[in-house]
XYZ file of C-alpha atoms in Angstrom:
558
model
C 65.186 29.641 55.651
C 67.356 26.995 54.199
C 67.138 25.866 50.657
C 64.845 22.915 50.257
C 64.164 20.611 47.231
C 60.678 20.597 45.897
C 60.513 16.894 46.343
C 61.486 16.997 50.085
C 58.952 20.043 50.418
C 56.459 17.664 48.812
C 56.636 15.098 51.306
C 56.817 17.552 54.436
C 53.794 19.137 52.935
C 51.794 15.982 52.621
C 52.843 14.742 56.243
C 51.590 18.176 57.609
C 48.428 17.278 55.902
C 48.152 13.961 57.604
C 49.125 11.784 54.713
C 50.400 8.545 55.588
C 49.742 6.363 52.538
C 50.539 7.125 48.923
C 49.018 5.167 46.010
C 50.778 5.264 42.806
C 52.202 3.564 39.558
C 55.586 5.528 38.800
C 56.828 6.626 35.720
C 59.647 8.623 34.375
C 58.082 12.041 35.201
C 57.730 10.901 38.964
C 61.404 9.841 39.546
C 62.262 12.848 41.441
C 59.325 11.783 43.959
C 60.623 8.095 43.928
C 64.078 9.561 44.790
C 62.909 11.305 47.579
C 60.912 8.623 48.773
C 63.898 6.333 49.198
C 64.518 7.856 52.521
C 61.144 8.612 53.739
C 60.072 7.061 56.855
C 56.750 7.963 57.618
C 54.851 7.827 54.107
C 53.852 4.232 52.894
C 53.997 4.209 49.085
C 51.337 1.526 47.994
C 52.608 0.224 44.391
C 49.746 -0.537 42.034
C 50.350 -2.089 38.639
C 48.241 0.222 36.923
C 46.767 3.594 37.416
C 42.887 2.405 37.475
C 43.375 0.220 40.368
C 45.554 2.915 41.996
C 42.655 5.707 41.799
C 40.219 3.020 43.280
C 42.320 2.072 46.263
C 42.877 5.704 46.938
C 38.855 6.287 46.786
C 38.287 3.339 49.146
C 41.061 4.492 51.485
C 39.712 8.220 51.546
C 36.069 7.005 52.381
C 37.115 4.673 54.918
C 39.649 6.622 56.622
C 37.740 10.006 56.360
C 41.054 11.778 55.658
C 42.287 13.152 52.206
C 43.880 10.365 50.305
C 46.645 11.040 47.931
C 47.387 8.962 44.574
C 50.258 10.088 42.264
C 49.818 9.250 38.420
C 52.193 9.106 35.483
C 51.824 12.120 33.081
C 49.161 12.188 30.524
C 48.680 8.469 29.779
C 48.195 7.710 33.559
C 45.643 10.255 34.120
C 43.969 9.001 31.318
C 43.928 5.375 32.596
C 42.585 6.739 35.745
C 39.861 8.894 34.566
C 37.086 6.159 34.815
C 37.904 5.568 38.517
C 38.435 9.383 39.188
C 34.699 9.724 37.817
C 33.561 7.273 40.553
C 35.340 9.075 43.431
C 33.924 12.239 42.269
C 30.282 10.934 42.522
C 31.130 9.515 45.917
C 32.348 12.745 47.155
C 35.819 10.869 48.229
C 38.353 13.536 49.364
C 41.556 12.615 47.161
C 44.655 14.535 46.195
C 45.269 13.682 42.676
C 48.831 14.436 41.561
C 50.346 13.536 37.990
C 54.133 13.972 37.156
C 54.417 16.532 34.207
C 57.621 17.221 32.263
C 59.968 20.063 33.049
C 58.350 23.389 31.984
C 61.244 24.373 29.941
C 60.519 21.314 27.738
C 56.633 21.487 27.564
C 56.209 24.077 24.756
C 57.437 21.422 22.295
C 54.904 19.139 23.190
C 56.949 15.945 24.355
C 56.088 12.407 24.477
C 53.654 11.880 27.214
C 52.654 15.628 27.708
C 49.358 17.273 27.402
C 47.468 19.844 29.378
C 46.912 17.757 32.434
C 44.850 19.934 34.542
C 42.243 20.614 31.578
C 41.933 16.807 31.382
C 41.267 16.338 35.032
C 39.083 19.303 35.288
C 35.584 17.887 34.826
C 35.847 15.436 37.603
C 37.620 17.253 40.339
C 36.630 20.121 42.449
C 39.790 22.095 41.716
C 42.655 21.630 39.023
C 45.910 23.315 38.643
C 49.468 23.059 37.610
C 52.341 24.332 40.031
C 54.519 26.480 37.849
C 56.917 28.005 40.684
C 58.538 26.010 43.552
C 57.466 28.740 45.706
C 53.759 28.165 45.183
C 53.867 24.560 46.135
C 53.087 24.659 49.756
C 50.323 27.181 49.066
C 48.859 24.744 46.423
C 49.291 21.427 48.621
C 47.582 23.138 51.220
C 44.834 24.752 49.203
C 44.081 21.577 47.500
C 43.801 19.468 50.629
C 41.460 21.814 52.268
C 39.436 21.951 49.392
C 39.065 18.231 49.059
C 37.787 17.920 52.644
C 35.639 21.027 52.679
C 31.884 20.230 51.930
C 30.762 18.831 49.668
C 33.926 16.632 49.669
C 35.683 15.482 46.458
C 38.879 14.851 44.608
C 41.297 17.799 43.374
C 43.990 17.692 41.109
C 47.644 19.143 40.640
C 49.978 18.634 37.962
C 53.684 18.678 39.140
C 56.250 19.661 36.576
C 59.643 17.708 37.100
C 61.756 21.085 37.702
C 59.360 21.870 40.376
C 60.411 18.538 42.301
C 64.066 18.696 41.295
C 64.558 22.257 41.935
C 65.502 24.000 45.498
C 64.313 27.399 46.887
C 63.986 29.072 50.331
C 60.655 27.886 51.292
C 57.862 28.695 53.960
C 55.818 25.376 54.123
C 53.071 27.287 55.938
C 50.357 25.200 57.566
C 47.190 23.041 57.115
C 43.619 24.794 57.459
C 40.341 23.285 57.400
C 36.764 24.283 56.723
C 34.754 23.297 59.941
C 32.259 20.553 58.645
C 29.272 20.952 61.020
C 27.042 23.285 58.956
C 23.676 23.609 61.082
C 20.814 24.001 58.877
C 19.187 27.753 58.670
C 16.832 27.616 61.499
C 13.850 29.375 59.540
C 14.143 26.615 57.030
C 14.117 23.901 59.818
C 10.928 25.354 61.319
C 9.114 25.515 57.900
C 10.171 21.863 57.483
C 8.849 20.583 60.752
C 5.553 22.221 60.055
C 5.654 20.154 56.714
C 6.663 17.071 58.398
C 4.326 17.288 61.397
C 1.230 17.112 58.955
C 2.434 14.131 57.132
C 0.015 11.075 57.658
C 2.711 8.784 55.682
C 6.187 10.142 55.421
C 9.183 8.382 53.648
C 12.703 8.875 53.966
C 15.530 8.572 51.481
C 18.888 8.587 53.097
C 22.158 9.573 51.112
C 26.158 9.364 51.494
C 26.115 12.500 53.671
C 24.712 10.919 56.519
C 27.431 8.340 56.622
C 29.942 11.152 55.816
C 29.133 12.725 58.963
C 28.526 9.689 60.888
C 24.942 10.431 61.317
C 23.139 7.353 61.340
C 22.125 7.571 64.980
C 20.442 10.773 64.614
C 18.710 9.725 61.509
C 17.383 6.690 63.386
C 15.866 9.078 65.615
C 14.108 11.138 63.218
C 12.975 7.847 61.270
C 11.325 6.572 64.616
C 10.007 10.222 65.490
C 8.327 10.252 62.188
C 7.460 6.404 61.874
C 8.854 6.635 58.280
C 10.463 3.683 56.357
C 13.907 4.471 55.199
C 15.638 3.939 51.991
C 18.988 4.225 50.667
C 19.478 6.177 47.662
C 19.814 4.546 44.429
C 23.437 4.234 44.121
C 24.642 4.456 47.570
C 28.323 4.242 48.395
C 27.982 3.691 52.235
C 25.499 2.459 54.568
C 23.460 5.416 55.969
C 20.945 3.482 58.180
C 21.506 0.423 60.097
C 20.543 -2.634 57.988
C 19.271 -4.517 61.115
C 16.605 -1.805 61.919
C 13.198 -2.585 61.131
C 12.567 0.788 59.610
C 15.137 -0.118 56.772
C 13.660 -1.001 53.299
C 16.899 -1.009 51.323
C 17.896 0.745 48.367
C 15.665 2.567 45.998
C 15.341 0.980 42.442
C 17.004 3.268 39.840
C 13.897 3.351 37.646
C 11.343 5.984 37.469
C 8.518 3.823 37.469
C 9.550 1.844 40.360
C 10.538 4.985 42.474
C 7.174 6.489 41.240
C 5.288 3.600 42.671
C 7.071 3.852 45.968
C 6.382 7.246 46.376
C 2.685 7.108 45.466
C 2.209 5.227 48.836
C 3.272 8.113 50.738
C 2.394 11.841 51.157
C 5.771 13.455 51.724
C 9.598 12.599 50.944
C 12.219 13.795 53.495
C 15.413 13.226 52.056
C 18.632 13.513 53.991
C 21.373 14.013 51.663
C 19.557 11.621 49.212
C 20.009 11.705 45.484
C 16.652 12.851 43.851
C 17.167 11.008 41.298
C 20.192 9.492 39.316
C 18.180 6.943 37.195
C 19.846 4.005 35.015
C 17.147 4.386 32.360
C 14.555 6.859 31.300
C 11.021 6.062 31.528
C 7.323 7.130 30.304
C 6.755 9.241 33.445
C 8.598 11.111 35.837
C 9.992 9.451 39.054
C 8.435 12.153 41.032
C 4.657 12.160 41.450
C 2.933 15.446 40.428
C 3.391 18.043 42.999
C 4.749 15.801 45.620
C 5.876 17.558 48.664
C 9.817 17.181 49.298
C 11.792 18.237 52.199
C 15.630 17.910 51.463
C 18.655 18.360 53.703
C 22.149 18.316 51.934
C 25.550 19.545 52.470
C 25.528 20.187 48.400
C 23.554 23.350 47.265
C 23.893 21.865 43.810
C 21.836 18.849 44.798
C 19.014 20.779 46.681
C 16.022 21.186 44.117
C 18.092 19.959 41.480
C 15.588 17.990 39.422
C 12.237 18.746 41.203
C 10.852 21.606 43.273
C 10.912 21.148 46.892
C 8.708 22.417 49.841
C 11.695 23.036 52.139
C 15.435 23.048 50.897
C 18.018 22.970 53.711
C 21.737 23.617 53.307
C 23.406 21.649 56.403
C 25.207 18.756 57.585
C 23.077 15.805 58.854
C 24.974 15.202 62.148
C 24.770 18.970 63.353
C 20.983 19.857 61.668
C 19.132 16.281 62.481
C 18.706 16.886 66.152
C 17.462 20.422 65.726
C 14.783 19.292 62.952
C 13.840 16.221 65.141
C 12.996 18.475 67.972
C 11.314 21.039 65.882
C 9.102 18.227 64.450
C 8.145 17.271 68.130
C 7.283 20.816 69.089
C 5.397 21.424 65.873
C 2.892 18.479 66.413
C -0.544 18.563 67.854
C -1.328 15.658 70.534
C -3.264 13.715 67.786
C -0.593 14.227 65.218
C 1.997 12.924 67.713
C -0.349 9.817 68.761
C -0.783 9.253 65.183
C 3.141 8.942 64.448
C 3.364 6.641 67.460
C 0.879 4.504 66.106
C 2.424 4.913 62.330
C 5.870 3.592 63.845
C 4.509 0.131 65.219
C 2.828 -0.366 61.871
C 5.903 0.284 59.746
C 8.224 -1.601 61.982
C 6.015 -4.453 61.615
C 5.844 -4.153 57.939
C 9.620 -4.079 57.805
C 10.017 -7.138 59.849
C 7.396 -8.836 57.878
C 9.301 -7.757 54.519
C 12.709 -9.159 55.683
C 10.842 -12.412 56.507
C 9.312 -12.534 53.093
C 12.944 -11.911 51.515
C 14.265 -14.806 53.634
C 11.785 -16.896 52.430
C 12.362 -16.136 48.954
C 16.112 -17.039 49.493
C 15.362 -20.120 51.254
C 13.042 -21.129 48.336
C 15.934 -21.005 45.992
C 18.695 -22.415 48.028
C 18.953 -25.726 46.493
C 19.029 -24.257 42.868
C 22.374 -25.431 41.080
C 23.983 -23.169 39.719
C 23.658 -21.192 42.908
C 20.988 -18.726 42.790
C 22.238 -15.043 43.617
C 19.471 -14.083 46.438
C 20.291 -17.403 48.139
C 24.118 -16.599 48.039
C 23.480 -13.037 49.351
C 21.507 -14.424 52.414
C 24.110 -16.920 52.746
C 27.075 -14.272 52.813
C 25.035 -12.460 55.334
C 24.934 -15.065 57.610
C 28.531 -16.080 57.561
C 30.103 -12.854 57.822
C 31.096 -11.686 61.474
C 29.500 -8.766 63.045
C 32.356 -6.305 62.492
C 32.939 -7.078 58.793
C 33.234 -4.533 56.113
C 31.794 -5.081 52.642
C 32.758 -3.743 49.381
C 29.893 -4.103 47.094
C 30.172 -4.267 43.298
C 27.970 -7.169 42.422
C 25.998 -5.042 39.876
C 23.193 -7.362 38.906
C 23.509 -10.069 41.436
C 23.401 -8.441 44.672
C 19.362 -8.131 44.978
C 18.864 -8.158 49.070
C 22.345 -7.800 49.916
C 22.162 -4.638 52.372
C 19.168 -6.157 54.163
C 20.905 -9.445 54.407
C 24.161 -7.938 55.891
C 24.918 -6.994 59.360
C 25.928 -3.382 58.253
C 25.101 -1.082 61.127
C 27.538 1.386 61.187
C 29.091 4.003 58.661
C 32.234 2.036 57.807
C 30.393 -1.419 57.306
C 29.411 -1.110 53.882
C 30.771 0.590 50.539
C 29.177 0.542 47.067
C 29.898 1.644 44.007
C 28.504 5.247 43.638
C 29.614 6.262 40.020
C 28.526 3.165 38.193
C 31.831 2.991 36.374
C 32.724 -0.991 37.070
C 36.050 -2.083 38.081
C 35.921 0.233 41.245
C 35.319 -2.582 43.950
C 38.179 -4.348 43.946
C 41.035 -1.977 44.212
C 38.504 -0.032 46.443
C 38.594 -2.697 48.706
C 42.223 -2.784 49.049
C 42.280 0.933 50.070
C 39.310 0.276 52.432
C 41.501 -2.348 54.387
C 44.452 -0.318 54.476
C 42.277 2.365 56.237
C 40.697 -0.150 58.662
C 43.507 -2.889 59.109
C 41.837 -4.499 62.080
C 38.067 -5.134 60.640
C 37.436 -8.156 58.345
C 37.138 -6.824 54.508
C 35.150 -8.903 52.082
C 34.548 -7.428 48.354
C 31.748 -9.112 46.686
C 32.747 -8.422 42.837
C 31.075 -9.484 39.469
C 33.069 -11.377 37.043
C 32.906 -8.816 34.227
C 33.711 -5.720 36.922
C 36.759 -7.622 38.287
C 38.481 -7.903 34.712
C 38.608 -4.267 34.734
C 41.014 -3.957 37.589
C 42.332 -7.675 38.256
C 45.847 -6.515 38.593
C 44.825 -4.933 41.620
C 45.035 -8.509 43.304
C 48.764 -8.241 43.055
C 48.786 -5.216 45.501
C 46.776 -7.274 48.047
C 49.348 -9.935 47.956
C 52.361 -7.494 48.004
C 50.880 -5.748 51.023
C 50.202 -9.156 52.933
C 46.686 -7.869 53.359
C 44.158 -9.968 55.179
C 41.154 -9.754 53.132
C 38.712 -11.778 51.043
C 37.709 -11.279 47.262
C 34.384 -13.315 46.259
C 34.081 -13.134 42.675
C 30.287 -13.611 41.809
C 30.694 -15.369 38.498
C 27.967 -15.860 35.743
C 30.338 -15.714 32.960
C 28.425 -12.941 31.348
C 27.475 -8.920 31.403
C 24.277 -10.001 32.885
C 22.823 -6.715 33.361
C 23.539 -5.770 29.786
C 21.424 -8.678 28.769
C 18.435 -7.824 30.998
C 18.447 -4.351 29.506
C 19.008 -5.121 26.294
C 15.863 -7.766 26.347
C 14.014 -5.102 28.049
C 14.096 -2.914 24.863
C 12.119 -5.761 22.846
C 14.150 -5.119 19.802
C 16.035 -7.145 17.436
C 18.297 -8.825 20.061
C 15.289 -9.957 21.976
C 13.554 -11.360 18.873
C 16.611 -13.302 17.483
C 17.632 -14.068 21.416
C 21.205 -13.155 20.447
C 23.188 -10.710 22.704
C 26.348 -9.725 21.079
C 29.255 -9.375 23.204
C 27.775 -10.074 26.443
C 29.160 -13.574 27.440
C 32.460 -14.172 28.814
C 32.367 -18.193 28.472
C 34.777 -18.713 25.207
C 36.771 -19.276 26.953
C 35.876 -18.711 30.731
C 38.104 -16.687 32.813
C 39.830 -18.953 35.232
C 39.806 -16.659 38.388
C 41.512 -19.277 40.500
C 44.403 -19.504 38.309
C 44.711 -15.885 37.417
C 44.688 -15.166 41.479
C 47.259 -17.677 42.271
C 49.355 -16.268 39.620
C 49.112 -12.940 41.156
C 49.780 -14.436 44.871
C 46.679 -15.185 46.451
C 45.345 -18.370 47.823
C 41.961 -19.222 45.687
C 39.622 -21.639 45.537
C 36.343 -22.299 43.347
C 32.735 -22.819 45.133
C 30.130 -24.397 42.851
C 27.461 -24.928 45.609
C 26.554 -23.257 48.902
C 27.489 -25.765 50.987
C 31.207 -25.136 49.707
C 31.100 -21.738 51.147
C 30.897 -21.868 54.762
C 34.370 -23.588 55.034
C 35.928 -21.825 52.180
C 34.637 -18.292 54.059
C 35.982 -19.292 57.382
C 39.368 -20.515 55.926
C 39.612 -17.228 54.054
C 38.930 -14.887 56.918
C 41.400 -16.641 59.029
C 44.393 -16.576 56.319
C 47.229 -14.680 57.092
C 47.064 -12.794 53.395
C 44.651 -12.336 50.841
C 42.331 -14.911 49.473
C 39.804 -15.058 46.251
C 36.659 -17.456 46.209
C 35.309 -17.590 42.833
C 31.327 -18.563 43.109
C 29.665 -19.834 40.064
C 25.959 -18.626 40.096
C 23.024 -18.805 37.947
C 23.284 -17.308 34.522
C 19.466 -16.720 34.203
C 18.653 -13.183 33.174
C 15.052 -13.238 31.520
C 12.190 -12.418 33.510
C 9.963 -15.525 34.513
C-alpha cells in the first residue's frame, strides 16, 4: 500500500461515505485539512463566519438530504461556539459527523492555547465521541462514526483530529463504509396486542413525530389515521412535516403545556403515538399532561422514548414505514363488523371537524387582516397563500407562528423544518443547509428577530454561495415569548409592568441594512399589501433576499 498523508486519507474516506459538502470555519488546527482541500475537486467547502451557523447549516443539510452531513470546527473555542446548535441537532436526530481540529499530540500535555479534552466536551450531545490517536485508526474511526450517525435513532457524532494525524503519512487500508439497515419491523406479537387495543377504541387520537418524516412514512400514517378515523397532531417540538397539512384529519401542533395536552387527551380514549414525543414540555403545570390510567400505544425507533415518562399499554420498537402497514392491517383484522362500521362513521365526523376548524382559523385570521402593525396570525395566513406548492419552509417564528403549519401547503416530508431543540438561532443557518440539499425547491425561512441575531452572520454564506432563497424576519422588536411567560408568573414584573431585558428597540435593529451589508437584497414590509410583490420578487431573484416584516408587539392576553 502506498504511503498516504492523513489529510488526503480523510478526504478520500469522506468521499467513500458520500460526503460532498463540508461546512466549517477554519483555524490554525485545521490548516492541514485546508491544504488538502486546495486540490480537492469533489468536496465543496461551505464557509461560515462562525461555528454556530456552521453547525446549524450542517443540521439543515443532514435533515433535508437524509445523508450524513459533515462540519469541521476549530479546537476548543470552535466546539464551544457550536454547542447550542449541536444540542438542537441532537434533539432533531440529525446525522452529522462533527470534527474539530486539535493540536499535535506531542504538544497537548503542556495544555497549549485553544486545547481541551474535546471528546469529553462534546460527549453529552452526541451518540459517540472520540479522538483519533493513530493515523492507522483514521479509516476505522471515520467509518464507525458515519455508520453510527446514520443508525437508528440517528444523531450527531464527534471526532477530534489532532494535527499530526492529518500531517503524518502511513500505509493505510481505507476500508469501506457499512450501514445498519433502517427498516426495523416491529415485533409481531406487540403489533397484534396493539391492534387489539386500537380496535376497541371509540375515540382514538394520533400524535406523530419526526420518525415518520425520517422514514418518509407520511402515506402510511395517512392510511392508519383514516382506518382509525383519528385526528393527527404533530409532537410539540416538530422538526419535520409528519402528516400532510392539507389533510382534514390534521390538527396542527400539540401545545407544550400540561393543561393543554391533558385537555386535548381528555376528549379521547386512546393515544396512538407514531414516533411522537410524550412529552417534552415548555413549563411545568399543576397536573400531569397525561390523564390518569390513559391507554397509550407507542411506536418509535428509539427505545429510550418508549414509556419514558408514562406507562404504555403496548410499546413497539420499529420504523414507521416498515411497521405501519402491518399495524394497520392488524387493526382491520382485529375489528368486529360493528367496530369497523363505527370507525367509518368516525372518519366522516372527524374529517368534517377538521374542515370546520380550518375554516374557523381562516376566519380568525381574516378578522385581524386589517390590523396595523400586522397581526402574526394574518401574516401566517398570507404567507401560506403566497408560497408556491413546492416551497420548503424553515420555521423559527417562536411565538408568532400560531397556525403556520395549517396554513402552509406542507404535504411531503421535505416541505417543512422546525426548531426541535429549542435553542434559538437555528433557523437562519439551517435554511442555508436545506437549500444546499434541495437546490431545485424554493426555500423560505421564517425567523423571529431575536432568533435571527444569534446567527445573523449566516446571511453572508447565503450570499457567498449565491443561493436563491428568502429570509423573512418576523419583527416585533422584542423577546415576546419571554414577556408572555414572565407575565404568566403573575409576579413582580407583572405588577410593575416592567419586563427587564426583553425589548430590542433602543435602538431597533435595522435588518435591511444588516442584510444589504452582508450581500443580500433586502426590503421592509409594514403592511400585508406589501408582501405579495416583495415575496414574488424575492422568489424570482438570482440570489438570497431578506424581507423584514414589522408585526404587532402585543403579547398580553386579551
